[in-house]
Amino acid sequence: MNSIFKHLMLTTTITSIALSCSLATAGQITVYTALEADQLVAYEAKLKQAYPDLSVKWVRDSTGVITARLLAEKANPQADVITGLAVTSLMLMDQQNMLLPYAPKGVEKLNKLYVSPKKVPTWTGMDAWESAVCVNTVELNARKLPLPTSWADLTKPIYKGLVVMPNPASSGTGYLDVSAWLQTLGDKKGWAYMDALHQNIAQYTHSGSKPCKMAAQGEAVIGISFGYRASQLKEKGAPLEIVFPKEGLGWDLEASAIVKGTKNLSDAQKFIDWSVSKEANEAYADNFAVVAYPGVAKPIKFRPANVNTLMIKNNFEWAAKNRDQILAEWSKRYDSKSEPK
């Protein structure tokens, strides 16, 4: 396993109910997730409407930490289901035969691009989340600086020390950015871009939400984050301008899967059946402009109506296959500015 993941496993405490190694309990499953905590409340309420007797123990943390934990537990799985995790992480687990094939009821109604291509799917998509840059207009104006409108702008010397972004080893949002830059610019130019951006970085945070929260609170001027958190904070009155860089947006799918080795298969299948339902997708659509169920998505305030056309052509298989190598190179170059663990 990548040394970054090992370190995360040793130093990061999962924000969750402690897991039990006891025998399976009927009607109860353990679900690992990287969903935002505020999203979980709404989703669980919808799940309860569909399956009132299904009880869930949530284990929630950032994408990198959840991915590391699942990989570490490969020989002795503790989770029954994974939900709201980047599909690039799920593909990595699929390559290691960690996911149980299952075709949930209604899966044929989903956009085929958001479903595992295998004859019996090993994962099913929920929604897509995209890059966004949060800019504190009060702080920007106080410094008499122009609004950045592109990824290239963020490397300009005028923004030195003013940018924060997520660490891709712990944050799915951070990884989708790094992956997108390498895919769109190529290997040499992609790393050269990140070298230049690094000169302006004040800190790499563990959470994808945190850079936008820091910008909203005036702790940072510019935060590389994602659209959901940006629009939510602006809706609450934060002095933010949300920038969707014109070169294209990195993005990833949030997806769900059953963990191979679950002792609660019937209940795990119920959860996955719900996760692909129209009702579940309607809940996702409250937060995301792109969801797996066609015709359900709706405009999201402060997000461009054509956000899906701004997303890059993403090679998820490449991103999953090269994840360890990319993260090792990134950490070697930039880890000195990472948020303390």
CSV table of C-alpha atoms in Angstrom, one decimal:
chain,number,residue,atom,x,y,z
A,1,MET,CA,0.0,0.0,0.0
A,2,ASN,CA,1.2,3.5,-0.7
A,3,SER,CA,3.1,5.0,2.2
A,4,ILE,CA,0.9,8.0,2.3
A,5,PHE,CA,-2.1,5.8,2.9
A,6,LYS,CA,-0.3,3.9,5.7
A,7,HIS,CA,0.6,7.2,7.4
A,8,LEU,CA,-3.0,8.4,7.2
A,9,MET,CA,-4.2,5.1,8.7
A,10,LEU,CA,-1.8,5.5,11.6
A,11,THR,CA,-2.4,9.2,12.3
A,12,THR,CA,-6.0,10.0,11.4
A,13,THR,CA,-9.0,9.3,13.6
A,14,ILE,CA,-12.2,8.4,11.8
A,15,THR,CA,-15.1,10.6,12.8
A,16,SER,CA,-17.5,7.9,13.4
A,17,ILE,CA,-19.1,5.3,15.6
A,18,ALA,CA,-16.5,2.7,16.6
A,19,LEU,CA,-16.8,-0.4,14.6
A,20,SER,CA,-17.7,-3.8,16.1
A,21,CYS,CA,-16.1,-7.0,15.0
A,22,SER,CA,-19.1,-9.0,16.4
A,23,LEU,CA,-21.4,-11.2,14.3
A,24,ALA,CA,-23.7,-9.5,11.8
A,25,THR,CA,-26.9,-8.1,13.2
A,26,ALA,CA,-30.0,-8.4,11.0
A,27,GLY,CA,-31.3,-5.0,9.8
A,28,GLN,CA,-28.0,-3.3,10.6
A,29,ILE,CA,-25.2,-2.4,8.3
A,30,THR,CA,-21.9,-0.4,8.5
A,31,VAL,CA,-21.5,2.1,5.7
A,32,TYR,CA,-18.2,3.9,5.0
A,33,THR,CA,-18.7,7.3,3.3
A,34,ALA,CA,-17.0,10.5,2.3
A,35,LEU,CA,-20.3,12.4,2.0
A,36,GLU,CA,-20.5,15.7,3.7
A,37,ALA,CA,-21.9,15.4,7.2
A,38,ASP,CA,-24.8,17.8,6.4
A,39,GLN,CA,-25.7,15.7,3.4
A,40,LEU,CA,-25.9,12.5,5.4
A,41,VAL,CA,-28.7,13.8,7.6
A,42,ALA,CA,-31.0,14.4,4.6
A,43,TYR,CA,-30.0,11.1,2.9
A,44,GLU,CA,-30.6,9.0,6.0
A,45,ALA,CA,-34.0,10.5,6.4
A,46,LYS,CA,-34.9,9.5,2.9
A,47,LEU,CA,-33.5,6.0,3.4
A,48,LYS,CA,-35.6,5.6,6.5
A,49,GLN,CA,-38.7,6.3,4.5
A,50,ALA,CA,-37.9,3.5,2.1
A,51,TYR,CA,-36.5,1.0,4.7
A,52,PRO,CA,-37.7,2.0,8.2
A,53,ASP,CA,-36.2,-1.2,9.7
A,54,LEU,CA,-32.7,-0.7,8.2
A,55,SER,CA,-30.2,0.7,10.7
A,56,VAL,CA,-27.0,2.3,9.5
A,57,LYS,CA,-23.7,2.8,11.4
A,58,TRP,CA,-22.0,5.6,9.5
A,59,VAL,CA,-18.2,5.8,9.3
A,60,ARG,CA,-17.4,9.2,7.7
A,61,ASP,CA,-14.2,10.9,6.8
A,62,SER,CA,-12.4,12.4,3.8
A,63,THR,CA,-11.9,10.3,0.6
A,64,GLY,CA,-8.3,9.5,1.1
A,65,VAL,CA,-8.8,8.4,4.7
A,66,ILE,CA,-11.8,6.2,3.9
A,67,THR,CA,-9.9,4.7,0.9
A,68,ALA,CA,-6.9,4.0,3.0
A,69,ARG,CA,-9.0,2.3,5.7
A,70,LEU,CA,-10.8,0.1,3.2
A,71,LEU,CA,-7.6,-1.0,1.6
A,72,ALA,CA,-6.1,-1.8,5.0
A,73,GLU,CA,-9.1,-3.9,5.9
A,74,LYS,CA,-9.1,-5.8,2.6
A,75,ALA,CA,-8.3,-9.2,4.3
A,76,ASN,CA,-10.9,-8.6,7.1
A,77,PRO,CA,-13.6,-6.2,5.8
A,78,GLN,CA,-15.4,-4.2,8.5
A,79,ALA,CA,-17.8,-2.3,6.2
A,80,ASP,CA,-20.8,-3.7,4.4
A,81,VAL,CA,-21.4,-0.9,2.0
A,82,ILE,CA,-19.5,2.1,0.6
A,83,THR,CA,-21.4,5.2,-0.5
A,84,GLY,CA,-20.5,8.7,-1.5
A,85,LEU,CA,-16.9,7.8,-2.3
A,86,ALA,CA,-15.0,8.9,-5.4
A,87,VAL,CA,-15.4,6.4,-8.2
A,88,THR,CA,-11.6,6.5,-8.8
A,89,SER,CA,-11.2,5.0,-5.3
A,90,LEU,CA,-13.9,2.4,-6.0
A,91,MET,CA,-12.2,1.5,-9.3
A,92,LEU,CA,-9.0,1.0,-7.4
A,93,MET,CA,-10.8,-1.4,-5.0
A,94,ASP,CA,-12.5,-3.1,-7.9
A,95,GLN,CA,-9.1,-3.8,-9.5
A,96,GLN,CA,-8.2,-5.6,-6.2
A,97,ASN,CA,-11.4,-7.7,-6.3
A,98,MET,CA,-12.8,-6.0,-3.1
A,99,LEU,CA,-16.3,-5.2,-4.5
A,100,LEU,CA,-19.3,-7.6,-4.7
A,101,PRO,CA,-21.1,-7.5,-8.1
A,102,TYR,CA,-24.7,-6.6,-7.7
A,103,ALA,CA,-27.3,-5.2,-10.1
A,104,PRO,CA,-29.7,-3.2,-8.0
A,105,LYS,CA,-33.4,-2.8,-8.8
A,106,GLY,CA,-33.8,0.0,-11.3
A,107,VAL,CA,-30.2,0.2,-12.3
A,108,GLU,CA,-31.2,0.1,-15.9
A,109,LYS,CA,-32.8,3.6,-15.5
A,110,LEU,CA,-29.5,5.3,-14.7
A,111,ASN,CA,-27.3,7.0,-17.2
A,112,LYS,CA,-25.0,4.2,-18.4
A,113,LEU,CA,-21.9,6.5,-18.0
A,114,TYR,CA,-22.5,6.4,-14.2
A,115,VAL,CA,-22.6,2.6,-13.8
A,116,SER,CA,-19.8,0.1,-13.7
A,117,PRO,CA,-19.4,-1.3,-17.3
A,118,LYS,CA,-19.2,-4.9,-16.0
A,119,LYS,CA,-22.0,-7.3,-16.9
A,120,VAL,CA,-23.0,-7.3,-13.3
A,121,PRO,CA,-22.1,-3.8,-11.9
A,122,THR,CA,-19.6,-3.6,-9.1
A,123,TRP,CA,-20.4,0.1,-8.4
A,124,THR,CA,-23.2,2.5,-9.2
A,125,GLY,CA,-22.9,6.2,-9.5
A,126,MET,CA,-24.9,8.8,-7.5
A,127,ASP,CA,-23.8,12.3,-8.6
A,128,ALA,CA,-20.8,14.3,-9.9
A,129,TRP,CA,-19.0,17.0,-8.1
A,130,GLU,CA,-16.8,19.6,-9.7
A,131,SER,CA,-14.0,22.0,-9.0
A,132,ALA,CA,-14.8,25.5,-8.0
A,133,VAL,CA,-12.6,28.4,-6.7
A,134,CYS,CA,-13.9,30.4,-3.7
A,135,VAL,CA,-12.7,34.0,-3.6
A,136,ASN,CA,-13.3,36.3,-0.6
A,137,THR,CA,-14.2,39.6,-2.3
A,138,VAL,CA,-13.7,41.7,0.8
A,139,GLU,CA,-10.2,40.5,1.2
A,140,LEU,CA,-9.5,40.6,-2.5
A,141,ASN,CA,-10.7,44.2,-2.8
A,142,ALA,CA,-8.7,45.2,0.4
A,143,ARG,CA,-5.6,44.1,-1.5
A,144,LYS,CA,-6.8,45.8,-4.7
A,145,LEU,CA,-6.3,42.6,-6.6
A,146,PRO,CA,-8.2,41.4,-9.7
A,147,LEU,CA,-10.6,38.4,-9.6
A,148,PRO,CA,-8.8,35.3,-11.0
A,149,THR,CA,-10.8,33.7,-13.7
A,150,SER,CA,-8.6,30.8,-14.7
A,151,TRP,CA,-6.3,28.1,-13.3
A,152,ALA,CA,-3.4,30.0,-15.0
A,153,ASP,CA,-4.3,33.1,-13.0
A,154,LEU,CA,-3.7,31.3,-9.7
A,155,THR,CA,0.0,31.1,-10.5
A,156,LYS,CA,0.5,34.9,-10.9
A,157,PRO,CA,2.9,36.3,-8.3
A,158,ILE,CA,0.2,38.8,-7.1
A,159,TYR,CA,-1.6,35.9,-5.4
A,160,LYS,CA,1.5,34.6,-3.5
A,161,GLY,CA,0.6,33.1,-0.1
A,162,LEU,CA,-3.2,33.8,-0.7
A,163,VAL,CA,-4.3,30.4,-2.1
A,164,VAL,CA,-5.3,27.2,-0.1
A,165,MET,CA,-6.2,23.9,-1.7
A,166,PRO,CA,-6.9,20.3,-0.5
A,167,ASN,CA,-4.2,17.8,-0.2
A,168,PRO,CA,-5.0,15.1,-2.8
A,169,ALA,CA,-3.7,12.3,-0.5
A,170,SER,CA,-6.6,12.9,1.9
A,171,SER,CA,-9.1,14.8,-0.2
A,172,GLY,CA,-11.0,13.5,-3.2
A,173,THR,CA,-11.5,17.1,-4.3
A,174,GLY,CA,-7.7,17.6,-4.2
A,175,TYR,CA,-7.1,14.5,-6.2
A,176,LEU,CA,-9.7,15.4,-8.9
A,177,ASP,CA,-7.9,18.7,-9.4
A,178,VAL,CA,-4.4,17.1,-9.7
A,179,SER,CA,-5.7,14.4,-12.0
A,180,ALA,CA,-7.5,17.0,-14.2
A,181,TRP,CA,-4.4,19.2,-14.6
A,182,LEU,CA,-2.3,16.1,-15.5
A,183,GLN,CA,-4.9,14.9,-18.0
A,184,THR,CA,-5.5,18.3,-19.7
A,185,LEU,CA,-2.0,19.6,-19.7
A,186,GLY,CA,0.0,16.4,-20.0
A,187,ASP,CA,2.5,15.1,-17.5
A,188,LYS,CA,5.4,17.6,-18.0
A,189,LYS,CA,3.2,20.7,-18.2
A,190,GLY,CA,0.9,19.4,-15.5
A,191,TRP,CA,3.7,19.1,-12.9
A,192,ALA,CA,5.1,22.5,-14.1
A,193,TYR,CA,1.8,24.1,-13.4
A,194,MET,CA,1.6,22.6,-9.9
A,195,ASP,CA,5.2,23.8,-9.3
A,196,ALA,CA,4.1,27.3,-10.2
A,197,LEU,CA,0.9,27.1,-8.2
A,198,HIS,CA,2.8,25.8,-5.1
A,199,GLN,CA,4.6,29.1,-5.0
A,200,ASN,CA,1.3,30.8,-4.1
A,201,ILE,CA,-0.1,28.1,-1.8
A,202,ALA,CA,-0.4,29.1,1.9
A,203,GLN,CA,-1.5,25.6,2.9
A,204,TYR,CA,-2.8,22.3,1.6
A,205,THR,CA,-5.8,21.2,3.8
A,206,HIS,CA,-7.0,17.7,4.5
A,207,SER,CA,-10.6,18.5,3.6
A,208,GLY,CA,-12.0,19.5,0.3
A,209,SER,CA,-14.5,21.8,2.0
A,210,LYS,CA,-12.0,23.6,4.2
A,211,PRO,CA,-10.4,25.9,1.6
A,212,CYS,CA,-13.8,27.4,0.8
A,213,LYS,CA,-14.7,27.6,4.5
A,214,MET,CA,-11.4,29.4,5.1
A,215,ALA,CA,-12.2,31.9,2.3
A,216,ALA,CA,-15.7,32.4,3.5
A,217,GLN,CA,-14.3,33.3,7.0
A,218,GLY,CA,-11.6,35.5,5.7
A,219,GLU,CA,-8.8,33.1,6.8
A,220,ALA,CA,-7.8,32.8,3.2
A,221,VAL,CA,-8.4,34.9,0.1
A,222,ILE,CA,-8.7,32.1,-2.4
A,223,GLY,CA,-9.7,28.6,-1.7
A,224,ILE,CA,-9.7,25.8,-4.3
A,225,SER,CA,-12.7,23.6,-3.4
A,226,PHE,CA,-15.9,22.3,-5.0
A,227,GLY,CA,-19.2,23.7,-6.2
A,228,TYR,CA,-21.6,22.3,-3.5
A,229,ARG,CA,-19.7,23.8,-0.6
A,230,ALA,CA,-19.1,27.1,-2.5
A,231,SER,CA,-22.7,27.6,-3.4
A,232,GLN,CA,-23.9,26.6,0.1
A,233,LEU,CA,-21.6,29.1,1.8
A,234,LYS,CA,-22.5,31.9,-0.6
A,235,GLU,CA,-26.2,31.1,0.0
A,236,LYS,CA,-25.6,31.7,3.7
A,237,GLY,CA,-24.2,35.1,3.0
A,238,ALA,CA,-20.5,34.6,2.8
A,239,PRO,CA,-18.7,37.3,0.8
A,240,LEU,CA,-17.6,34.9,-1.9
A,241,GLU,CA,-17.3,35.1,-5.7
A,242,ILE,CA,-17.4,31.6,-7.1
A,243,VAL,CA,-15.1,31.0,-10.1
A,244,PHE,CA,-15.4,28.1,-12.4
A,245,PRO,CA,-12.0,28.2,-14.3
A,246,LYS,CA,-12.4,28.6,-18.0
A,247,GLU,CA,-9.8,25.9,-18.9
A,248,GLY,CA,-12.2,23.2,-17.6
A,249,LEU,CA,-13.2,21.7,-14.3
A,250,GLY,CA,-11.9,18.6,-12.7
A,251,TRP,CA,-14.6,16.3,-11.4
A,252,ASP,CA,-15.4,12.9,-10.0
A,253,LEU,CA,-18.4,10.7,-9.5
A,254,GLU,CA,-19.7,9.8,-6.0
A,255,ALA,CA,-20.7,6.1,-6.1
A,256,SER,CA,-21.8,3.2,-4.0
A,257,ALA,CA,-20.8,-0.5,-3.8
A,258,ILE,CA,-21.2,-3.6,-1.6
A,259,VAL,CA,-18.0,-4.7,0.1
A,260,LYS,CA,-17.1,-8.3,-0.8
A,261,GLY,CA,-17.2,-10.3,2.4
A,262,THR,CA,-20.2,-8.6,4.0
A,263,LYS,CA,-22.2,-10.7,6.4
A,264,ASN,CA,-25.2,-8.5,5.9
A,265,LEU,CA,-25.8,-9.1,2.2
A,266,SER,CA,-29.6,-8.8,2.1
A,267,ASP,CA,-29.5,-5.4,4.0
A,268,ALA,CA,-26.6,-4.2,2.0
A,269,GLN,CA,-28.6,-4.9,-1.2
A,270,LYS,CA,-31.5,-2.9,0.2
A,271,PHE,CA,-29.2,0.1,0.7
A,272,ILE,CA,-27.9,-0.1,-2.8
A,273,ASP,CA,-31.4,-0.5,-4.2
A,274,TRP,CA,-32.3,2.7,-2.5
A,275,SER,CA,-29.2,4.5,-3.6
A,276,VAL,CA,-30.1,4.1,-7.3
A,277,SER,CA,-33.7,5.0,-6.9
A,278,LYS,CA,-35.3,8.2,-8.3
A,279,GLU,CA,-36.1,9.3,-4.7
A,280,ALA,CA,-32.4,9.0,-3.7
A,281,ASN,CA,-31.3,10.9,-6.8
A,282,GLU,CA,-33.8,13.6,-6.0
A,283,ALA,CA,-32.1,14.0,-2.7
A,284,TYR,CA,-28.7,14.1,-4.4
A,285,ALA,CA,-30.1,16.8,-6.8
A,286,ASP,CA,-30.6,19.2,-3.9
A,287,ASN,CA,-26.8,19.3,-3.7
A,288,PHE,CA,-25.4,18.5,-7.1
A,289,ALA,CA,-26.1,19.8,-10.6
A,290,VAL,CA,-25.4,16.4,-12.2
A,291,VAL,CA,-26.9,13.1,-10.9
A,292,ALA,CA,-27.1,9.6,-12.3
A,293,TYR,CA,-30.8,9.4,-12.8
A,294,PRO,CA,-31.8,11.2,-16.1
A,295,GLY,CA,-34.3,14.0,-15.9
A,296,VAL,CA,-33.9,14.6,-12.1
A,297,ALA,CA,-31.1,17.2,-12.0
A,298,LYS,CA,-32.2,20.8,-11.5
A,299,PRO,CA,-30.5,24.2,-11.5
A,300,ILE,CA,-28.4,24.9,-8.4
A,301,LYS,CA,-28.1,28.5,-7.2
A,302,PHE,CA,-24.7,30.1,-7.9
A,303,ARG,CA,-23.7,27.2,-10.2
A,304,PRO,CA,-23.7,27.7,-14.0
A,305,ALA,CA,-26.6,26.0,-15.8
A,306,ASN,CA,-24.1,24.4,-18.2
A,307,VAL,CA,-21.7,23.1,-15.5
A,308,ASN,CA,-21.7,19.7,-17.1
A,309,THR,CA,-20.2,21.1,-20.3
A,310,LEU,CA,-17.4,22.8,-18.3
A,311,MET,CA,-16.2,19.4,-16.9
A,312,ILE,CA,-13.2,17.9,-18.6
A,313,LYS,CA,-13.3,14.7,-20.5
A,314,ASN,CA,-12.3,12.5,-17.5
A,315,ASN,CA,-10.4,9.2,-17.8
A,316,PHE,CA,-11.4,7.6,-14.5
A,317,GLU,CA,-9.6,4.4,-15.2
A,318,TRP,CA,-6.3,6.2,-15.8
A,319,ALA,CA,-6.9,8.3,-12.6
A,320,ALA,CA,-7.5,5.1,-10.5
A,321,LYS,CA,-4.6,3.1,-12.0
A,322,ASN,CA,-2.1,5.9,-11.5
A,323,ARG,CA,-3.3,7.2,-8.1
A,324,ASP,CA,-0.5,5.8,-6.0
A,325,GLN,CA,2.2,7.0,-8.3
A,326,ILE,CA,0.7,10.5,-8.6
A,327,LEU,CA,0.2,10.9,-4.9
A,328,ALA,CA,3.7,9.8,-4.2
A,329,GLU,CA,5.1,12.4,-6.6
A,330,TRP,CA,2.8,15.1,-5.3
A,331,SER,CA,3.8,14.5,-1.7
A,332,LYS,CA,7.5,14.5,-2.6
A,333,ARG,CA,7.2,17.9,-4.2
A,334,TYR,CA,4.6,19.7,-2.0
A,335,ASP,CA,4.0,18.1,1.3
A,336,SER,CA,6.0,20.7,3.2
A,337,LYS,CA,2.9,23.0,3.1
A,338,SER,CA,0.4,20.4,4.1
A,339,GLU,CA,-1.9,21.0,7.1
A,340,PRO,CA,-0.4,19.3,10.2
A,341,LYS,CA,-1.9,15.8,10.8
